[in-house]
XYZ file of C-alpha atoms in Angstrom:
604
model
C 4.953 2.739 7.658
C 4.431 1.315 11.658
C 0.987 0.656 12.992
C -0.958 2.596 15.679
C -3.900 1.286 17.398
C -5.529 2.892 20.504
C -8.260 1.550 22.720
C -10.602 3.434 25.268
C -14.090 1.680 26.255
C -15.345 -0.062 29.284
C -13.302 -3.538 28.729
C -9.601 -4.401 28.854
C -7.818 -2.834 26.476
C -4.939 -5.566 26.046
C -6.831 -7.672 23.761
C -7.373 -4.972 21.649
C -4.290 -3.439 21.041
C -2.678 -7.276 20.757
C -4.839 -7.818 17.880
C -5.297 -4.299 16.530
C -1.145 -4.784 16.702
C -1.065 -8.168 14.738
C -3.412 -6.833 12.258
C -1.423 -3.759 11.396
C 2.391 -6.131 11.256
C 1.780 -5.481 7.209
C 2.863 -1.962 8.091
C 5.900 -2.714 10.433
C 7.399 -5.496 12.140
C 10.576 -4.830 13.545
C 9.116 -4.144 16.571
C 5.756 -3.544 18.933
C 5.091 -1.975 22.200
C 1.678 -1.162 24.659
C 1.101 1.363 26.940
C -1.911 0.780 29.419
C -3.230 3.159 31.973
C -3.129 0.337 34.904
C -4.983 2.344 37.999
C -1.830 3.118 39.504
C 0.072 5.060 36.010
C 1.109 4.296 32.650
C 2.775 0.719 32.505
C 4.775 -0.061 29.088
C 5.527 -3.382 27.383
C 8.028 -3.212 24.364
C 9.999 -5.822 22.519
C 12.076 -6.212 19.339
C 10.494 -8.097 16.830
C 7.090 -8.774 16.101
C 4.230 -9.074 17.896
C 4.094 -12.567 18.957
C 7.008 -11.885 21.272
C 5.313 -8.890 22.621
C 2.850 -11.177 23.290
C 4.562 -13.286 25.509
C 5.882 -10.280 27.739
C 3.041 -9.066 28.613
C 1.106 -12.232 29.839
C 3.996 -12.866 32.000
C 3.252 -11.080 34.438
C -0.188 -9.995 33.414
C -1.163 -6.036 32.130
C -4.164 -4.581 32.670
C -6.052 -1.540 31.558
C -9.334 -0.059 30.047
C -7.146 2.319 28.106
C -4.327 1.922 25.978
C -2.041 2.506 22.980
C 0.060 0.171 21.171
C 2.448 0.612 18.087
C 4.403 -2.189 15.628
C 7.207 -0.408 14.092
C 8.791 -0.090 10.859
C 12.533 1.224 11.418
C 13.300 4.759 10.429
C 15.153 6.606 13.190
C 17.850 3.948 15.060
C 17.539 -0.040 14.630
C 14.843 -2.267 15.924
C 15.916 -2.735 19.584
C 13.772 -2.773 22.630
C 14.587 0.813 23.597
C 13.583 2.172 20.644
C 10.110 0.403 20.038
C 7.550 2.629 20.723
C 5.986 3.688 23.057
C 8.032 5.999 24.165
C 7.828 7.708 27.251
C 9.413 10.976 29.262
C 11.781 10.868 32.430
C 9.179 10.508 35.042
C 6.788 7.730 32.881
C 3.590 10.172 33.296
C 3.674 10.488 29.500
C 3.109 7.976 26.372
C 3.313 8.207 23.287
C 3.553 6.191 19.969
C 4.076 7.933 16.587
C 4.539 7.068 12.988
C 5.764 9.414 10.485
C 9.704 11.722 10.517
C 10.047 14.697 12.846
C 12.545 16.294 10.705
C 13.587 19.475 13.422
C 14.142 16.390 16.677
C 17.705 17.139 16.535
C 16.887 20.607 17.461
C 14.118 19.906 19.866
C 16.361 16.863 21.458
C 18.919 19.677 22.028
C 17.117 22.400 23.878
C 15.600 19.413 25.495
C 18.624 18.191 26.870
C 19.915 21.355 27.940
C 17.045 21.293 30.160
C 17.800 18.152 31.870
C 16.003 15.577 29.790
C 17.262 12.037 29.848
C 17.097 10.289 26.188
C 17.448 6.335 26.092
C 16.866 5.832 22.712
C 17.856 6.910 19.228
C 14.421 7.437 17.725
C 12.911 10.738 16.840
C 9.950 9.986 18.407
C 11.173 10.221 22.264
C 11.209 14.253 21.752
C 7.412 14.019 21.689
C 6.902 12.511 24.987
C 9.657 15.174 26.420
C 7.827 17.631 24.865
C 5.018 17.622 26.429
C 6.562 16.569 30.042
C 8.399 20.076 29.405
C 4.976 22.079 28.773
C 3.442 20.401 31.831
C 6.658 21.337 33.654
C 6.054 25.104 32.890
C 2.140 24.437 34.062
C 0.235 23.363 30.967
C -2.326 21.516 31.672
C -2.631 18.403 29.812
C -4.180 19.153 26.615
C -3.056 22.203 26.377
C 0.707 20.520 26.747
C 0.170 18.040 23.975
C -1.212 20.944 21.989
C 2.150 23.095 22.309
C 4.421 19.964 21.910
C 2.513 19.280 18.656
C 3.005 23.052 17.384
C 6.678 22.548 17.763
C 6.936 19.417 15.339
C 8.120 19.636 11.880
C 7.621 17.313 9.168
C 5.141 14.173 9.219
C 3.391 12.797 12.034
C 0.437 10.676 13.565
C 0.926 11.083 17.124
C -1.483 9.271 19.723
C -0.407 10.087 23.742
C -1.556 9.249 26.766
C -1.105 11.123 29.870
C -1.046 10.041 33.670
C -4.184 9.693 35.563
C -6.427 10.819 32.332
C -8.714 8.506 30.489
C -8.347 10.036 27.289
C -6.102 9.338 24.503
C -4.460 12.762 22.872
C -4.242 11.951 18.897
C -3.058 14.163 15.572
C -2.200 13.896 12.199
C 0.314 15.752 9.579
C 0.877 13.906 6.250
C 0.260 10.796 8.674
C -3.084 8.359 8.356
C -4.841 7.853 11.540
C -8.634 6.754 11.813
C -11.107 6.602 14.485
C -13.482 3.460 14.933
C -16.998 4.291 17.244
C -18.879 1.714 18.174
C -21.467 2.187 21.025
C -19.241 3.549 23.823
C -15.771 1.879 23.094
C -13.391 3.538 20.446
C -10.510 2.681 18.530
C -7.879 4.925 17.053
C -5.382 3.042 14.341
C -3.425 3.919 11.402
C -5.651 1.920 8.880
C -9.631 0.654 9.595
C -8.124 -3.569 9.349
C -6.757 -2.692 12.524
C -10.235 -3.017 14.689
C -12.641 -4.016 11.375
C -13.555 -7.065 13.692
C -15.040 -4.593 16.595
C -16.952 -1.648 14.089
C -17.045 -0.657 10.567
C -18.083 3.218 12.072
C -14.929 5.581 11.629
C -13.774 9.031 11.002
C -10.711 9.712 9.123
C -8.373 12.563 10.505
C -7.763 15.094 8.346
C -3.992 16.966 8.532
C -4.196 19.615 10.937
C -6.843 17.757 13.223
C -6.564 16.980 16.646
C -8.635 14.199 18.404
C -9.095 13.631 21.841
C -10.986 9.883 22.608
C -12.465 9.925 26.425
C -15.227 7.319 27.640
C -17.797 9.339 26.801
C -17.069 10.061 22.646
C -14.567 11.815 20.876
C -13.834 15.825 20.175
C -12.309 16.999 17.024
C -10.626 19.961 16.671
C -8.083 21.652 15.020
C -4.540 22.775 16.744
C -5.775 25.813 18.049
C -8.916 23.842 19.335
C -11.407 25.041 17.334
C -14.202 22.491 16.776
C -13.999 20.884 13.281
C -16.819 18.556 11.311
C -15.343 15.009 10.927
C -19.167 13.176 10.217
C -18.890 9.424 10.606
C -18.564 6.532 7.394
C -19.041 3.307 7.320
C -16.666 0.805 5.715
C -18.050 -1.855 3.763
C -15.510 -4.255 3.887
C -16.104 -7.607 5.790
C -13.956 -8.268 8.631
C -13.424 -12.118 7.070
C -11.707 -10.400 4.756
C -8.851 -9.741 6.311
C -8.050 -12.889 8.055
C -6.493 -15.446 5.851
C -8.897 -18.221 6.337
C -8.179 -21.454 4.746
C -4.410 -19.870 2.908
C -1.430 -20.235 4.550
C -0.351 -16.710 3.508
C -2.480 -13.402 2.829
C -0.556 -12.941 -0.295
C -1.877 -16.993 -1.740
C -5.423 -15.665 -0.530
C -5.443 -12.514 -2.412
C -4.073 -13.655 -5.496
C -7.164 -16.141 -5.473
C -9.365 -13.113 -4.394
C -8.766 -11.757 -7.641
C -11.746 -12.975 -9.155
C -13.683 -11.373 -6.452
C -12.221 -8.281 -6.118
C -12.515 -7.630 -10.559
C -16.161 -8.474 -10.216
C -15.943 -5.964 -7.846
C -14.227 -3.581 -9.950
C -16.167 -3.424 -12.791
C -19.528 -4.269 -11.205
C -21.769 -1.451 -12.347
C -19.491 0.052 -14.187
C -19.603 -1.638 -17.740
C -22.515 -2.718 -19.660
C -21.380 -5.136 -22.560
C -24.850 -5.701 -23.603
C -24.987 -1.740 -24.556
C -21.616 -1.629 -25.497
C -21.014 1.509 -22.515
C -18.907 2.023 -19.499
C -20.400 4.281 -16.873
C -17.840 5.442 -14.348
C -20.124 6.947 -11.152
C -19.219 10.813 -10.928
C -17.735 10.825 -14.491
C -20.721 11.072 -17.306
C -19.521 11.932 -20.954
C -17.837 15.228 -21.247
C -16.172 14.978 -17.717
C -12.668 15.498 -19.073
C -13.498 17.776 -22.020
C -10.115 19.885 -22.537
C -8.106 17.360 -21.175
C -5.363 16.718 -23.468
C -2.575 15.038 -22.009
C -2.541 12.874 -18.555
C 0.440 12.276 -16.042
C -0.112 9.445 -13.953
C 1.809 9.356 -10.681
C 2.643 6.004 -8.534
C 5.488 4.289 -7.350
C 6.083 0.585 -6.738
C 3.646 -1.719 -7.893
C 0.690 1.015 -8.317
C 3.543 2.363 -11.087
C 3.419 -0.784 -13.231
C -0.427 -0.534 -13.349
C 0.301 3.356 -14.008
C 2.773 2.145 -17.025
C -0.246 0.241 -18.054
C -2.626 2.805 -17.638
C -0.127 5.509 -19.969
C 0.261 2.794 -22.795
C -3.852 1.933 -22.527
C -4.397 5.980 -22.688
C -1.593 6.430 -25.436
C -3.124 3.238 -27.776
C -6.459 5.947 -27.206
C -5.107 8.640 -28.691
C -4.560 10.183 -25.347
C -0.873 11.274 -24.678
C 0.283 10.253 -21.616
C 3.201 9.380 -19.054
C 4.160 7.471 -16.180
C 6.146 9.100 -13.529
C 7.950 7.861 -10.464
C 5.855 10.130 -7.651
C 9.219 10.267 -5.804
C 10.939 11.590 -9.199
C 7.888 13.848 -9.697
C 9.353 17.475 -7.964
C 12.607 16.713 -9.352
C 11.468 16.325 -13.650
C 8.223 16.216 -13.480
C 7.433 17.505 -16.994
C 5.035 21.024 -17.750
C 1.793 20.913 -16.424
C -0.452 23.399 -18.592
C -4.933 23.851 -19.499
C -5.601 20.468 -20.516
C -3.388 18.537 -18.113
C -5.010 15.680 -16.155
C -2.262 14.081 -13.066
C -3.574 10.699 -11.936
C -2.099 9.764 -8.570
C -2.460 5.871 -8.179
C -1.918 4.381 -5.007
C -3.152 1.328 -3.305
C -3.748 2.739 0.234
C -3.845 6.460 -0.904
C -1.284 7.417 1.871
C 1.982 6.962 0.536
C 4.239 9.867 0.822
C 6.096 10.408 -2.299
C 2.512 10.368 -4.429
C 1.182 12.516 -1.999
C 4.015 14.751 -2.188
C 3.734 14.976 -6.166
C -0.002 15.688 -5.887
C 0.203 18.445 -4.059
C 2.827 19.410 -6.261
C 0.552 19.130 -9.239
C -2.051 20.766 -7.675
C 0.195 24.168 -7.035
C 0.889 24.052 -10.453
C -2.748 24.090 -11.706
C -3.046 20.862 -13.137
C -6.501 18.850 -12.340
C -5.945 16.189 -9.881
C -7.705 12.482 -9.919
C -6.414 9.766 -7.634
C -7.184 5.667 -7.956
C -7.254 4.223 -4.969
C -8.760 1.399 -2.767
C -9.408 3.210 0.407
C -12.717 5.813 -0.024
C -11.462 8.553 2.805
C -8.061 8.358 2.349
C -5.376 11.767 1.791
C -5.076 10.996 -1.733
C -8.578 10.927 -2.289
C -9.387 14.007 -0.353
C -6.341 15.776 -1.519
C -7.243 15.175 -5.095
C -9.974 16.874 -6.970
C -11.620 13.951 -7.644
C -10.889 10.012 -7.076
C -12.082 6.537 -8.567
C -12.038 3.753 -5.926
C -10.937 0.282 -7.464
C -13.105 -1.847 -4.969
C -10.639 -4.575 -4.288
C -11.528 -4.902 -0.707
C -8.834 -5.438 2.384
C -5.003 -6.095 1.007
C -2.642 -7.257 3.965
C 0.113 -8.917 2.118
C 2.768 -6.499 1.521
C 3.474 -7.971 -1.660
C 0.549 -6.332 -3.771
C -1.571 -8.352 -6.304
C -5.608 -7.429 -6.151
C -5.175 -4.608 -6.046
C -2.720 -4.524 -9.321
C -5.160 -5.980 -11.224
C -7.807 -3.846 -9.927
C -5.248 -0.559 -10.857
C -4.874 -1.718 -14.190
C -8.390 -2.479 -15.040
C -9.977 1.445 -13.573
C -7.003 2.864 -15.679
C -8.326 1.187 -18.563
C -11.758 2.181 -17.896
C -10.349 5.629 -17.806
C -8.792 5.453 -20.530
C -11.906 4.861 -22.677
C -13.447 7.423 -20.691
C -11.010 10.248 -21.390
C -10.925 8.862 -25.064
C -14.518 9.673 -25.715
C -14.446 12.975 -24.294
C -11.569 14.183 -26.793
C -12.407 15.641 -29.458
C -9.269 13.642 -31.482
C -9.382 10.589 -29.136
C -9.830 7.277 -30.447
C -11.494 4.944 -28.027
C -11.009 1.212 -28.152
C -13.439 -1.549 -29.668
C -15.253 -1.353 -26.090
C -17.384 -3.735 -28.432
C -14.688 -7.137 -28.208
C -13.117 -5.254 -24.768
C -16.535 -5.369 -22.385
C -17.391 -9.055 -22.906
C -13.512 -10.139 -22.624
C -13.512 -7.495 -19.137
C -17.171 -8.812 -18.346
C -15.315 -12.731 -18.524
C -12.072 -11.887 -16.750
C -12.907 -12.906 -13.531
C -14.497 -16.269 -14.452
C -10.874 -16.641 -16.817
C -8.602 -15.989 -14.052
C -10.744 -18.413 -11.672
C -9.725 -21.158 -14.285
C -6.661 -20.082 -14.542
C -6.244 -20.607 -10.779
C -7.840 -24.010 -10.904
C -5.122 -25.546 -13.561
C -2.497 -23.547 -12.715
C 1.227 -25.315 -12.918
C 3.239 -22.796 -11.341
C 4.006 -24.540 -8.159
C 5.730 -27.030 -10.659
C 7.180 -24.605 -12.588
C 8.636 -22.692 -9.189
C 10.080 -26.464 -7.755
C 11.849 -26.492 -11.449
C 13.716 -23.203 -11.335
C 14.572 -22.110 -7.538
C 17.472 -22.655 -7.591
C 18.628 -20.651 -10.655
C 20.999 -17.748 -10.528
C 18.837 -15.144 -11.971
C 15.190 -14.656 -13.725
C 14.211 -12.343 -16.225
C 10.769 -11.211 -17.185
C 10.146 -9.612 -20.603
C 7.249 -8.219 -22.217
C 6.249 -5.879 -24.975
C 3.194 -3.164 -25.127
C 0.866 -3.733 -22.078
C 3.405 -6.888 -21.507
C 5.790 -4.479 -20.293
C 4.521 -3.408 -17.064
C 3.922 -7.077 -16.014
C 6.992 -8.452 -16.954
C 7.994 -5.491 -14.627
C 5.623 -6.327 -12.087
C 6.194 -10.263 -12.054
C 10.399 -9.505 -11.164
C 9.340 -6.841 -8.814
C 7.417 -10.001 -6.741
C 9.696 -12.066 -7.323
C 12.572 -10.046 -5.723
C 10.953 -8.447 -3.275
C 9.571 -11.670 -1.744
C 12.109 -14.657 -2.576
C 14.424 -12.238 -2.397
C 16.137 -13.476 -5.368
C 17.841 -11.328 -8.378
C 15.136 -10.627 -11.023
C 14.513 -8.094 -13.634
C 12.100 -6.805 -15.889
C 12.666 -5.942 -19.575
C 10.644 -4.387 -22.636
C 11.103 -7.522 -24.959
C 13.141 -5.731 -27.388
C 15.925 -4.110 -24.823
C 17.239 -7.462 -23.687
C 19.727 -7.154 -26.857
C 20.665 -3.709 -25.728
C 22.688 -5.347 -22.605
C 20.763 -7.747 -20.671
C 21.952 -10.500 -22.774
C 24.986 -10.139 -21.510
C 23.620 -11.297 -18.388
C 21.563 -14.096 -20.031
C 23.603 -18.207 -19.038
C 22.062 -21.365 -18.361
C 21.085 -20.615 -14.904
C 19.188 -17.024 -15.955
C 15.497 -18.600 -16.784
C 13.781 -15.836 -19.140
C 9.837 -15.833 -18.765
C 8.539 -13.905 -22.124
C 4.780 -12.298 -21.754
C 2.877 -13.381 -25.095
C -0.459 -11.227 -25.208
C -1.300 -11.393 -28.941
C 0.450 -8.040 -30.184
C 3.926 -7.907 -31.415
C 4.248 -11.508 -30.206
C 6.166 -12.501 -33.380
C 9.065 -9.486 -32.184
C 8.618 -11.258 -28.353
C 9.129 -14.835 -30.081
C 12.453 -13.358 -31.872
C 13.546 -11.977 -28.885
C 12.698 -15.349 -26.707
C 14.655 -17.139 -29.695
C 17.822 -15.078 -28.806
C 18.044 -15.668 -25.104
C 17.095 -19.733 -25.910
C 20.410 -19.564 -28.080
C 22.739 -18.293 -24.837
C 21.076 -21.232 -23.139
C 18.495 -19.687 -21.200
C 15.569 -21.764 -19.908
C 12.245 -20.032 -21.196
C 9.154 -20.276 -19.560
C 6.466 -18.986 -22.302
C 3.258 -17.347 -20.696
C 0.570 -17.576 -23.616
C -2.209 -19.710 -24.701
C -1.764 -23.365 -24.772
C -1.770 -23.304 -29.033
C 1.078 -20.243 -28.978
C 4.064 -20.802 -31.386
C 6.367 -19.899 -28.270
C 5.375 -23.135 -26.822
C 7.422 -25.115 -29.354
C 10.844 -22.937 -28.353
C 9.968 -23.041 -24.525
C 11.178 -25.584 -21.625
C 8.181 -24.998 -19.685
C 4.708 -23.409 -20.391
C 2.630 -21.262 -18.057
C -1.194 -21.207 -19.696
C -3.245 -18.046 -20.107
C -6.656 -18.308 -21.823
C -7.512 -16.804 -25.170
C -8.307 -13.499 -24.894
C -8.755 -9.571 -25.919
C -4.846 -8.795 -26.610
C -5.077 -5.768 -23.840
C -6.378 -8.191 -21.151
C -4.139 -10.858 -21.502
C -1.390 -9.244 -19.598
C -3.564 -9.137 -16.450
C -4.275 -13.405 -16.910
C -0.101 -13.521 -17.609
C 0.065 -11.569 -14.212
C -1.453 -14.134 -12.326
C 0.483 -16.630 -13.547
C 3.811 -14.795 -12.596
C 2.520 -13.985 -8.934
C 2.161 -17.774 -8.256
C 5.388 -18.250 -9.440
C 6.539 -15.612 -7.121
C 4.818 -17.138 -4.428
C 5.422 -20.977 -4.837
C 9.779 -20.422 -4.950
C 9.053 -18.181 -2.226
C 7.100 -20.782 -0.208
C 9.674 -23.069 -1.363
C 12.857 -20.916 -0.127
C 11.220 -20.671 3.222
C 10.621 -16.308 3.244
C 8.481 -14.530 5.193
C 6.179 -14.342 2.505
C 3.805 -12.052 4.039
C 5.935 -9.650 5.804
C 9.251 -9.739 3.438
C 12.484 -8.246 5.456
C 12.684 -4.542 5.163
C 9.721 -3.430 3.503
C 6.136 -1.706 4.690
C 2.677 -2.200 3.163
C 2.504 1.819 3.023
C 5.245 3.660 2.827
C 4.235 6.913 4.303
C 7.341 8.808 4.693
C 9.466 10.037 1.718
C-alpha cells in the first residue's frame, strides 16, 4: 500500500512525479507529497487527499527541480493529515524521504531520537527515517554511508527512497517492500509498481530485499547494505502504456471488466491446443509435478475466490486440495509433507500476508509455485517456480481481469497436475478446450447484451443482497458480494447454495434480493434452494442461460451463454461485476479508488 515514484534525468522532475503520483492513487489516496531538489535545497509540497489537490499547491507558486521524489499514501501510522503525508523530512530540511511499508522498532528509534534533541511533527513511523540519517550525518557520515546506517537500524518492512541536500542522487532500498527502477536513455525513474512511469520506458530492474540503489545522472549502482555490488540485469515490460489509461470508460474498473476478453485470449494464448486435445503450460512439460499429491493454494481477497476455484477444479481431478487464507496460513496452516505442492496466488505478487505464508511454506519443505500477473515480482522470485496469468495492467482496486485470468491458469493447472498423478483423473480437456478456446468471444457477447445496468437501477435501493452458488458457483457468488460491498459499499454476502437454510434465511425479507449462480451442476439443489428464499419474499435475480428452469421462479434474469458446466461460473462472474459496478455508478462511490482500501496490500 502508498505509491513511490522518483525522478532524476535532465528535465523537470514535477511532471513526472505528478503523473507517476496519479498513476500509483490505486495504491493510496489519502494523501500525496513531492520533494524537489530546487538549486537552493530540498523544497516539499504535501497535502491531504489525493493528488489533484497536491496538484494545485504546487503550481501556486511554481516548484522546480531536475530531481525529485513523490509519495501518495495509504494510512497506516496516524490519519491522513498534511503533516503526516510523506515526504517526510528531518529538523534542518537537508533530508527527504518517502517510504511505504511498517517500521515495527520506530517507537524505539523515535525515543533515542528524541533524547537527542530531535523534533517530531508528525505521528507516522516514517519521520524516524529522515532523523536517522540527519543523526549519522551529525556524527560525520557522509551521505551514503548515513542512509546506509539509518537503513541497518530499521526493523520490519520497508521501501525507502531519500534524498539528501545538495546531491543529485536519489538513495533507494527495499525489505518485504516493491520498488522498481525504469532506465531510459539518461533519465530514470524509481516507483513502487512499473504503471507508475510505463508512459516514459518499459526498461526496469526490480529490487530485490536486501538491495540498495543509488540513481545519479549518470546510471544507477546496485548494491547490497554493506555495498557490495549486486547483478540486477535489466527487463523489459511488455505491457502497453494505453493500457493503463482508461480511454473511452469512465472508470478503470468498467474498462477492465470489458478487457476481459482481451486479457483470456491472453491467458490461454499458446497454452491450449483444442485441435490436439493438449494444454502446454511453458516450463511445465508432463511429469513436472510427479510426487505431488496434495496442493495448498494460498491467497487472500479476491485472488482467494479464484484459489477456492482452483481447490474445487484440482479436487473434481482427483487432486486433494485446499484453500487457505495467506493471513491464516502461520496460524493453521495444515502439514506440509513429500508430495506437497503450496500455490501462492496473488494479483500483483507483493502482498504481504501471501508472501508471509510462502516463505513459511518454503521453511517447511513444501515446493512453492506462485500465479501471478507481474513477471519479476517477490512472489515470483520467492517461489520455486511461477505461472504468469497475462492479464496485462489492473488499476481499479476492485479486481476483475485478473479474477478471471486466476481462475482460468488454476484450471489449467489443475489438468496439469492431474495428468502427472499416477491416480489423478483429468477432465474431458476434449468438451473443456473448445468451450476455454470460445470464452473470450462468449463473454464479448455477453458484454454486448448485457442488462445489468437495468437490473442495478431495479435493486439499489434494497437493504441487503445475497449471492449463492454451489461447486465452482461458490467462489463467485463469493466474489460477486465481495464487489459489491467493497465498492457500493452496501451489505452483501456470499453463500454455498445449500447453507442459506443453515441461518442466512433468517436474514432473507423483501428488501434482501438473492442472486443464485446456475452453472449446469447441482442446479436442481440451487433451484430448491432459490425456491426457499422466493417463499420469504426475496427478489431473485437468476444468472443462467436464457432457457434455465430458474427463469420461471425469478423477478429478473441476468443471461450467461450455454456452456462447459466448469466455465460458466467465470460468464456468471461477469455478469455480477456489472452489477457491482452499475449500483455503484448509480450510488455515486468512488468506484475506482473505494474509501479505505489499497490495490496491494503490502503490509500484514
Amino acid at each position: 500500500m502508498c505509491g513511490i515514484i522518483g525522478h532524476v534525468g535532465t528535465g523537470d522532475a514535477i511532471e513526472t512525479l505528478l503523473s507517476g503520483l496519479e498513476n500509483l492513487e490505486y495504491r493510496g489516496y489519502d494523501s500525496a507529497g513531492v520533494a524537489v531538489q530546487n538549486g537552493a535545497g530540498i523544497e516539499v509540497r504535501k497535502r491531504s487527499g489525493k493528488v489533484s489537490e497536491l496538484k494545485a499547491s504546487v503550481g501556486n507558486p511554481g516548484l522546480e527541480g531536475r530531481i525529485g521524489i513523490g509519495h501518495t499514501r495509504w494510512s497506516t501510522h496516524g490519519p491522513p493529515t498534511d503533516e503526516n503525508a510523506h515526504p517526510h523530512t528531518d529538523s534542518t530540511t537537508d533530508v527527504a524521504v518517502v517510504h511505504n511499508g511498517i517500521i515495527e522498532n520506530y517507537a524505539d528509534l523515535k525515543s533515542r531520537l528524541s533524547e537527542r534533541g530531535h523534533e517530531f511533527t508528525s505521528d507516522t513511523d516514517t519521520e524516524v527515517i529522515p532523523h536517522l540519517i540527519q543523526h549519522y550525518l551529525e556524527e560525520g557520515y557522509g551521505n551514503e554511508s548515513a542512509f546506509r546506517h539509518a537503513i541497518d537500524a530499521l526493523e520490519g518492512s520497508y521501501a525507502v527512497a531519500a534524498m539528501l541536500s545538495g546531491e543529485h542522487a536519489i538513495y533507494a532500498a527495499r525489505q518485504g517492500s516493491p520498488l522498481v527502477v525504469g532506465i531510459d536513455d539518461g533519465e530514470y525513474f524509481l516507483a513502487s509498481d512499473v504503471p507508475a512511469f510505463l508512459e516514459y520506458t518499459d526498461t526496469v530492474v526490480y529490487l530485490e530485499d536486501g538491495d540498495v540503489a543509488i540513481v545519479r545522472p549518470d546510471g544507477v549502482e546496485f548494491t547490497n547494505l554493506d555495498g557490495r555490488p549486486v547483478s540486477r540485469p535489466p527487463e523489459t515490460v511488455d505491457w502497453d502504456p494505453e493500457q493503463t489509461g482508461k480511454g473511452e470508460y469512465d472508470h478503470f474498473m468498467l474498462k477492465e471488466i470489458h478487457e476481459q476478453p482481451t486479457s483470456l485470449a491472453q491467458t490461454i494464448e499458446g497454452r491450449i491446443q483444442p485441435d490436439n486435445a493438449s494444454i502446454d503450460l511453458e516450463g511445465f512439460e508432463p511429469g513436472s509435478f510427479d510426487g505431488i499429491d496434495t496442493v495448498q493454494l494460498v491467497a487472500c481477497g479476491t485472488s482467494y475466490h479464484a484459489a477456492l476455484f482452483g481447490s474445487l477444479a484440482l479436487n473434481r481431478a482427483g487432486i486433494p486440495a485446499r484453500a487457505l487464507l495467506a493471513n491464516e496460513y502461520s496460524v493453521c496452516s495444515p502439514p506440509v509433507r513429500d508430495g506437497t505442492l503450496v500455490v501462492a496466488v496473488s494479483q500483483s505478487g507483493e502482498t504481504a500476508d501471501t508472501l508471509s505464508a510462502l516463505r513459511a511454506a518454503d521453511a517447511e519443505g513444501a515446493r512453492t509455485l506462485t500465479v501471478t500477473n507481474v513477471v519479476g515480482s517477490t512472489a515470483a522470485r520467492v517461489a520455486d517456480e511461477s505461472i504468469c496469468i497475462r492479464a496485462g495492467p489492473e488499476i481499479g482496486v476492485a479486481a476483475t481481469k485478473t479474477f478471471s485470468s486466476q481462475a482460468v491458469i488454476l484450471a489449467l493447472l489443475a489438468h496439469r497436475l492431474a495428468a502427472d498423478a499416477s491416480d489423478g483423473t483429468p477432465f474431458d480437456i476434449e468438451s473443456f478446450l473448445p468451450g476455454l478456446a470460445a470464452l473470450p468471444d462468449r463473454i464479448d457477447g455477453l458484454l454486448a447484451s448485457s442488462n445489468a445496468d437495468r437490473i442495478a437501477r431495479r435493486y439499489v435501493d434494497a437493504e441487503s443482497y445475497f449471492f449463492i452458488g454451489r461447486g465452482l458457483g461458490f467462489p463467485v457468488a463469493l466474489e460477486g458480494a465481495l464487489k459489491f460491498k467493497e465498492i457500493t459499499y452496501e451489505h452483501a454476502e456470499g453463500f454455498a447454495s445449500g447453507e442459506l437454510k443453515h441461518g442466512p434465511l433468517a436474514l432473507v425479507t423483501p428488501e434482501t434480493p438473492v442472486f443464485p449462480v446456475f452453472t449446469g451442476e447441482e442446479d436442481e439443489k440451487t433451484l430448491k434452494n432459490t425456491e426457499e428464499a422466493a417463499t420469504r419474499g426475496a427478489p431473485v435475480v437468476a444468472v443462467c442461460p436464457d432457457d434455465h428452469r430458474a427463469t420461471e421462479l425469478a423477478d429478473a434474469h441476468l443471461e450467461i451463454p450455454e456452456t462447459e458446466p466448469s466455465l460458466a461460473a467465470l460468464l456468471a462472474n461477469v455478469q455480477l461485476q456489472l452489477v457491482s459496478y452499475h449500483a455503484a455508478d448509480l450510488l455515486d462511490r468512488p468506484i475506482d479508488k473505494p474509501r479505505n482500501l489499497a490495490k496491494s496490500v503490502t503490509v500484514e
